[in-house]
Short mmCIF file of C-alpha atoms in Angstrom, two decimals:
data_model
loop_
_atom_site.label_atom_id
_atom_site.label_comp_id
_atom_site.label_asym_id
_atom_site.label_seq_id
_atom_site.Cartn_x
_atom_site.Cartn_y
_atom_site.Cartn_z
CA UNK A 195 0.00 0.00 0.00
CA UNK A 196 1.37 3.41 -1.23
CA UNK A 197 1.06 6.02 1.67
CA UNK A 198 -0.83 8.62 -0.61
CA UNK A 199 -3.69 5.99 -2.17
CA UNK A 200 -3.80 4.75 1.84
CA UNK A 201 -4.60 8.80 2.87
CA UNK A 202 -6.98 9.36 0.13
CA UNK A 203 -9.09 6.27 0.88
CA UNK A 204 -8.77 7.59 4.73
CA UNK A 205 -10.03 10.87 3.54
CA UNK A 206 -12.82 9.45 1.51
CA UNK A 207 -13.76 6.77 3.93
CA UNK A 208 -13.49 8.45 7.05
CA UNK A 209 -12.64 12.72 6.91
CA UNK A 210 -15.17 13.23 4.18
CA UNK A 211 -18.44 11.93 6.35
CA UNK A 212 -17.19 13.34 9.35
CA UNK A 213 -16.76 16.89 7.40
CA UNK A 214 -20.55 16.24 6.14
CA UNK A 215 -21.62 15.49 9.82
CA UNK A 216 -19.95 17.49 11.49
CA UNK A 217 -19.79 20.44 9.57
CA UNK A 218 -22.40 20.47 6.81
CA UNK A 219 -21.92 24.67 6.20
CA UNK A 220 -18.09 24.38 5.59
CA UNK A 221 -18.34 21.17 3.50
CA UNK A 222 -17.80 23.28 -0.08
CA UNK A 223 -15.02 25.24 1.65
CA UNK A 224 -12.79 22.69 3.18
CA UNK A 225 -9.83 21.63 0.57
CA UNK A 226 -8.26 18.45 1.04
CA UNK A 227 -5.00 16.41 0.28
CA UNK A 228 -1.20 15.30 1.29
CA UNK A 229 1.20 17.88 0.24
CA UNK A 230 4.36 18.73 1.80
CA UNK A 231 7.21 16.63 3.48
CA UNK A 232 7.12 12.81 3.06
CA UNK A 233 8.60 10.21 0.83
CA UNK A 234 4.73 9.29 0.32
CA UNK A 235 3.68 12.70 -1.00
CA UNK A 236 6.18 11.78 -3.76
CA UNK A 237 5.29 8.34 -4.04
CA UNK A 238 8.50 6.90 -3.15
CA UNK A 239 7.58 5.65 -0.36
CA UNK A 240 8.32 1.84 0.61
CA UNK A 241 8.23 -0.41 4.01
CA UNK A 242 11.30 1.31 5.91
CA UNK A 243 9.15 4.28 5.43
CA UNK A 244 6.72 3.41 7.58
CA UNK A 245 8.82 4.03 11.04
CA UNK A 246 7.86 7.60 11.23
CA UNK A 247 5.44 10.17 10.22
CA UNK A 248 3.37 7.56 7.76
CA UNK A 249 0.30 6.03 7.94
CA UNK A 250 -3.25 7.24 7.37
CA UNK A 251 -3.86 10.93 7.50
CA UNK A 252 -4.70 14.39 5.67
CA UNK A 253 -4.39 17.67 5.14
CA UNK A 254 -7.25 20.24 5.74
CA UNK A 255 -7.24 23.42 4.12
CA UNK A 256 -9.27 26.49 5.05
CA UNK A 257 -9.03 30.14 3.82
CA UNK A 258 -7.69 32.59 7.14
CA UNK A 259 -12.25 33.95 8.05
CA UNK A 260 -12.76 30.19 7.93
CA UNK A 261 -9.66 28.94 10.37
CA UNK A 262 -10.84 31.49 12.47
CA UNK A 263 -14.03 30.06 12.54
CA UNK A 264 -13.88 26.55 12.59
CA UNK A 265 -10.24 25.67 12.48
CA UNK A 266 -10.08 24.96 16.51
CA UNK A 267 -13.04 22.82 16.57
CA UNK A 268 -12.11 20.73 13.04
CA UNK A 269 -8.46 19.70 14.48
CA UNK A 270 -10.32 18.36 17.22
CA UNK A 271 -12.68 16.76 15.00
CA UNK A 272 -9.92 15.57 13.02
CA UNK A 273 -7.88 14.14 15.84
CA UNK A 274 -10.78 11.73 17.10
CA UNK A 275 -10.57 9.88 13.58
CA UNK A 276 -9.13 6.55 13.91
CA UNK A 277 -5.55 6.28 13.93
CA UNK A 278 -5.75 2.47 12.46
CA UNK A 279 -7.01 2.42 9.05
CA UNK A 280 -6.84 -0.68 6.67
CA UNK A 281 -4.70 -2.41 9.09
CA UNK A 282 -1.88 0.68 8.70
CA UNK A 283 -1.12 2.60 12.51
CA UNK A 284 -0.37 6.55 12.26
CA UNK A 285 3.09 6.89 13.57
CA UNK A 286 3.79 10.93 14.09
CA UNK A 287 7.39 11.99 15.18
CA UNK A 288 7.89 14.80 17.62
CA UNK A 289 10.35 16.16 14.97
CA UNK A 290 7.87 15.30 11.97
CA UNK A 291 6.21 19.16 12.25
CA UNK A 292 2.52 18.46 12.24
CA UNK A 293 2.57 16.83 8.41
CA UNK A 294 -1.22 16.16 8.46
CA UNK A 295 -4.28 18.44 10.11
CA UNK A 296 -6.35 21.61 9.94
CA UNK A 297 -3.83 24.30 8.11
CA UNK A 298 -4.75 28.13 7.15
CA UNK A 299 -4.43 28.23 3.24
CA UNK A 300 -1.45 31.15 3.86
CA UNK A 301 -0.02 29.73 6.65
CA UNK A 302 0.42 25.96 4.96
CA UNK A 303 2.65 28.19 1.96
CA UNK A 304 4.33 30.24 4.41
CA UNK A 305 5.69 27.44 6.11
CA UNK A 306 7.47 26.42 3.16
CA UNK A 307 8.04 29.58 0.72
CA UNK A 308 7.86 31.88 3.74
CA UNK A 309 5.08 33.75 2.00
CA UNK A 310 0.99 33.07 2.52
CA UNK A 311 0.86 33.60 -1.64
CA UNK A 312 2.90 32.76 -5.15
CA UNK A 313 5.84 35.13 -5.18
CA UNK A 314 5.13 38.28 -6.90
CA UNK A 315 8.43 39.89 -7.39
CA UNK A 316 11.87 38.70 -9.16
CA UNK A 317 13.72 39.14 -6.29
CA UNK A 318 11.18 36.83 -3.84
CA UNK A 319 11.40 34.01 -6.52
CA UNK A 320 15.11 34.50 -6.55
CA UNK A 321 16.17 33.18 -2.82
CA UNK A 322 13.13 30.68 -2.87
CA UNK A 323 14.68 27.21 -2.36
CA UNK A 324 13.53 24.33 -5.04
CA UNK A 325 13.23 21.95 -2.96
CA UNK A 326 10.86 24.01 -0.74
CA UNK A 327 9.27 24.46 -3.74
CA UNK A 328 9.13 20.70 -5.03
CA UNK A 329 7.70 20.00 -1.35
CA UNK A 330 4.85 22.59 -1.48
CA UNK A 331 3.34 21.50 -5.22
CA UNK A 332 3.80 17.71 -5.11
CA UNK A 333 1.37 15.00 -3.24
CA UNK A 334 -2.48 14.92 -4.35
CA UNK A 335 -5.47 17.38 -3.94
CA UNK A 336 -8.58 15.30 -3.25
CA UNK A 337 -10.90 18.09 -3.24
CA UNK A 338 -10.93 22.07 -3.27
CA UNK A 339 -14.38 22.81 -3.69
CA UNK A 340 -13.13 26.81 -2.91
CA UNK A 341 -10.76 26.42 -5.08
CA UNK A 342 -8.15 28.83 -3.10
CA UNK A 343 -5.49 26.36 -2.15
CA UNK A 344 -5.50 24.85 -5.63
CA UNK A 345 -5.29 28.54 -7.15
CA UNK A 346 -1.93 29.19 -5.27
CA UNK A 347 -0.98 25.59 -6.26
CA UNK A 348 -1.49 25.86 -9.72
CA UNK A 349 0.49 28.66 -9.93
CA UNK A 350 3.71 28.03 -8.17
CA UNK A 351 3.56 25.17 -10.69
CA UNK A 352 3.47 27.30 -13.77
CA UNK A 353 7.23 27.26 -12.59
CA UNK A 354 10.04 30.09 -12.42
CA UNK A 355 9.54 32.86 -14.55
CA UNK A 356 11.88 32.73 -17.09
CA UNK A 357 14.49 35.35 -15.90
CA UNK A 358 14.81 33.40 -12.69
CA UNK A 359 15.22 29.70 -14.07
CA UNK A 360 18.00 31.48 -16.62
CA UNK A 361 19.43 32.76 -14.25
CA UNK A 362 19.83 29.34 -12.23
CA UNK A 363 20.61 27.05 -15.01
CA UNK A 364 23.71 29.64 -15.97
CA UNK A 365 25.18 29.24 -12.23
CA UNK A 366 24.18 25.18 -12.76
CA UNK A 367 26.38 25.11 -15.51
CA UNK A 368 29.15 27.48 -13.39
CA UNK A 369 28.86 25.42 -10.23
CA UNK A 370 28.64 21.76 -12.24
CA UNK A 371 32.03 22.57 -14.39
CA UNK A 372 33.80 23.74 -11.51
CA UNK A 373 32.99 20.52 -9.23
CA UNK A 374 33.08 17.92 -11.99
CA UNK A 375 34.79 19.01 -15.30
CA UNK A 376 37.41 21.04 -13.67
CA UNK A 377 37.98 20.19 -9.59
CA UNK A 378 37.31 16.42 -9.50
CA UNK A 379 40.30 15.17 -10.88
CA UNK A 380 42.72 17.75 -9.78
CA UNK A 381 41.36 17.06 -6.11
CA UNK A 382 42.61 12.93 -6.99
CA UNK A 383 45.70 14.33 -8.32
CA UNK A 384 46.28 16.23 -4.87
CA UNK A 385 45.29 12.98 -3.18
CA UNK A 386 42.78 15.27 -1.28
CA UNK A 387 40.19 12.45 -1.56
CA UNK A 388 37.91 14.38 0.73
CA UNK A 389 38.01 17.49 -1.42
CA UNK A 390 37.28 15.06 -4.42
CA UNK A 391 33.90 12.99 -3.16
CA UNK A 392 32.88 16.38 -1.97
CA UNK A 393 33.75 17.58 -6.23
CA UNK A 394 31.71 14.58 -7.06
CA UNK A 395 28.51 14.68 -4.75
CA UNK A 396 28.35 18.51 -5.76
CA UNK A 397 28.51 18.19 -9.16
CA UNK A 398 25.66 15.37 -9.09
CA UNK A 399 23.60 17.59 -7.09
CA UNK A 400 23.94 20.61 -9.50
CA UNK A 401 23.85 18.95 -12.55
CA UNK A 402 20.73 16.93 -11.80
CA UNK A 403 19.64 20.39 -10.65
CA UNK A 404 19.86 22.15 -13.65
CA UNK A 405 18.13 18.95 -15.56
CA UNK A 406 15.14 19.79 -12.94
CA UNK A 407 15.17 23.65 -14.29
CA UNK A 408 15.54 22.27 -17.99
CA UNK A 409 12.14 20.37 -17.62
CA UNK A 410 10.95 23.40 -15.94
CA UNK A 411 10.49 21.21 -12.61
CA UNK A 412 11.36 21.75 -9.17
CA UNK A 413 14.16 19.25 -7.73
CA UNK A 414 12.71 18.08 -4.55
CA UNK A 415 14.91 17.33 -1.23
CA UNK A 416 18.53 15.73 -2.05
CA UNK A 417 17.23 12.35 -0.50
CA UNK A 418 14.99 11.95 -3.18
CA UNK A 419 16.46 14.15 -6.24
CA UNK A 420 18.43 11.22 -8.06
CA UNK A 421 15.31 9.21 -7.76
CA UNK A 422 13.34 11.93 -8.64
CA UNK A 423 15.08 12.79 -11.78
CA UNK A 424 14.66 9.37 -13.34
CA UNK A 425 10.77 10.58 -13.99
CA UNK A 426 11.96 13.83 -16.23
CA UNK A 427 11.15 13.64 -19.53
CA UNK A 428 14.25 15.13 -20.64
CA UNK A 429 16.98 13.33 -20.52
CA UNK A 430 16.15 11.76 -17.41
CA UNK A 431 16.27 8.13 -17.55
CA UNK A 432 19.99 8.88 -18.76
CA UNK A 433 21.07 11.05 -16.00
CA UNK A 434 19.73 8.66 -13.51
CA UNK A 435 21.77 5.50 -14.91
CA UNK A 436 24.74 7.54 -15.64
CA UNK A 437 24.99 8.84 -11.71
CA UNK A 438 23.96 5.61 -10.56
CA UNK A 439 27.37 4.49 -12.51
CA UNK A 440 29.08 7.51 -11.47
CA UNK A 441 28.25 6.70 -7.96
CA UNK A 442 29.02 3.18 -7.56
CA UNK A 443 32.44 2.87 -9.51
CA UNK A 444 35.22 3.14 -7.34
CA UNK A 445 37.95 4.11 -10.22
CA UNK A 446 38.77 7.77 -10.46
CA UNK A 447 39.05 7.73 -14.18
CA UNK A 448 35.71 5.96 -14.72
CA UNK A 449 34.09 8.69 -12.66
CA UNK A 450 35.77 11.52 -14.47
CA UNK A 451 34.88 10.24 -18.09
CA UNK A 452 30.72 9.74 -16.59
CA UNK A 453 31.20 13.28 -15.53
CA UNK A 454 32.15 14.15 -19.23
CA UNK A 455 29.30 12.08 -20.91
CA UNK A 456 26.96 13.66 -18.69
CA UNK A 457 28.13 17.36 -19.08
CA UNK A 458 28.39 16.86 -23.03
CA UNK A 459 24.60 15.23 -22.68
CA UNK A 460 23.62 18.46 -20.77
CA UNK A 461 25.57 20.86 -23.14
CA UNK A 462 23.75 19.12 -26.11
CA UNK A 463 20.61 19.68 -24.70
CA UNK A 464 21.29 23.30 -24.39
CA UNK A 465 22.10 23.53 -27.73
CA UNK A 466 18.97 22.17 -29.11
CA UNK A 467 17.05 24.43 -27.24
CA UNK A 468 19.24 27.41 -27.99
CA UNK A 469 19.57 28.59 -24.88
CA UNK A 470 23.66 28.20 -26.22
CA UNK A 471 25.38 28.64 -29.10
CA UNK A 472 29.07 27.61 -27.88
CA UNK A 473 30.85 24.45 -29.22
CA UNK A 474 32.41 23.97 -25.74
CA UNK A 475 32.69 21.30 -23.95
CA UNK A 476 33.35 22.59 -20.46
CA UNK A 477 29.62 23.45 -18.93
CA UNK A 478 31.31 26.73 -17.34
CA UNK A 479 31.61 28.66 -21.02
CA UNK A 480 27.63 27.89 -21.19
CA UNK A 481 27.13 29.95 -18.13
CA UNK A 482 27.32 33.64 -19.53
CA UNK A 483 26.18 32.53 -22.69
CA UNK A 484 22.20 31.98 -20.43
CA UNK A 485 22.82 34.66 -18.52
CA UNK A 486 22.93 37.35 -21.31
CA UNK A 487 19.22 35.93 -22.30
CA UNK A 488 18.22 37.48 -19.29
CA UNK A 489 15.56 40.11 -20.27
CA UNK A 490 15.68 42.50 -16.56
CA UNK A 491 18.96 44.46 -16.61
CA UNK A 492 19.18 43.93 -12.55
CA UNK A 493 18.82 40.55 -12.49
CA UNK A 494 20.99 40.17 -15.72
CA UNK A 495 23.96 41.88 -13.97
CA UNK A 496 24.24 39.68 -10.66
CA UNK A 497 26.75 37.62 -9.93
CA UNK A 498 26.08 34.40 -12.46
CA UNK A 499 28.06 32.29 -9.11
CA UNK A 500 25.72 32.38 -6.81
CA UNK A 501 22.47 32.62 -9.12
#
């Protein structure tokens, strides 16, 4: 049993009727679903999962007149559900962060984008983390009857704006070439073998990264990202295999020719979608080359490093 078809069945079998029963005015305002934190709001959850903060449950979303109204009384409404459902136990952690329960539309973003709404400015997409992002638009709505959670939902999903994602794929391509193409080997060559798993785990985290930003998808939490990207469309089954090598080889050299196949994958891709016109093969000379597409002058002129 898959964590989010277990939580929808809960919600249908058990939330649902006590939302009609219990509060028959609210029942086309309440929005329901598992978003957020939670191998199972991904779907990658499996049975070592189930130690912590899995098992049957739901969010409830109402708008901030609503919470003020009802929200008390429907968290305690909530909490006298079952906690056994379909022979699975709810098993909360103290550090899990209330997953599941009543949340204020505003507050349930804010918790994870640090704003009640979708970003409005350049500058608050810019220092928005994607994982945060990933976390707040994955899992399942089971119903918005208001409509108001879903609204904010469906636009954070609409992705980056197109100055921002530029902007991060150029400082991909920076960060990638300088951990993989350029600092890898010369870290073996050193024999600082610290400095060179660091190289390698960095460049695997940017590169898959700027794959996300390429499909115009969020990269979720590093814990799931390499299993994540295997779903992209783009390029994805082959970054997943080739990292899975990359990972598991223990010869330098093997490493630091997968680090070239995937770069010269990724540059190719870049090409086709002419976001670069460079015949390079070292990712870093693709950086400026995205930047300049940048269409705000501000945003154009920051440092492409730390984009």
């Amino acid at each position: 049993m898959k964590g989010l078809e277990l939580c929808e069945t809960y919600y249908h079998e058990c939330g649902a009727p006590m939302i009609r029963d219990k509060f028959p005015q609210y029942e086309a305002r309440i929005g329901a679903g598992l978003v957020g934190d939670g191998s199972e709001c991904y779907g990658f959850d499996d049975d070592i999962s189930q130690d912590h903060d899995w098992g049957p449950g739901f969010c409830l979303w109402l708008d901030h007149d609503d919470y003020k109204t009802i929200g008390e009384a429907l968290q305690q409404e909530y909490e006298r559900l079952p906690r056994t459902f379909h022979g699975f136990k709810r098993r909360d952690s103290n550090l899990g962060d209330r997953r599941v329960g009543v949340f204020e539309i505003g507050s349930f973003y804010s918790r994870f984008i640090g704003i009640p709404h979708c970003p409005e400015t350049l500058e608050q997409w810019l220092f928005l983390p994607e994982n945060h992002l990933s976390a707040c638009t994955n899992g399942r709505v089971f119903s918005d009857p208001l409509g108001t959670f879903s609204e904010i939902r469906e636009a954070l999903l609409d992705f980056y704006p197109e100055d921002i994602r530029m902007l991060k794929m150029a400082a991909r391509c920076m960060t990638s070439a300088q951990s993989g193409q350029y600092n890898f080997m010369r870290s073996i060559r050193h024999k600082e073998y610290y400095a060179a798993q660091y190289a390698e785990t960095t460049f695997c985290f940017d590169i898959m990264s700027l794959l996300f930003l390429l499909n115009r998808r969020y990269a979720p939490f590093y814990k799931w990202r390499h299993r994540a990207v295997g779903d992209l469309p783009a390029l994805g089954k082959f970054l997943h295999q080739k990292i899975s090598h990359l990972t598991k080889t223990s010869v330098s050299e093997e490493k630091n020719r997968m680090i070239e196949e995937i770069s010269t994958a990724i540059i190719q891709r870049l090409q086709e979608e002419g976001l670069s016109h460079s015949e390079s093969d070292f990712l870093l000379d693709h950086g400026p080359i995205i930047q300049q597409k940048i269409r705000d002058e501000n945003l154009r002129k920051r440092n492409v490093w730390i984009g």
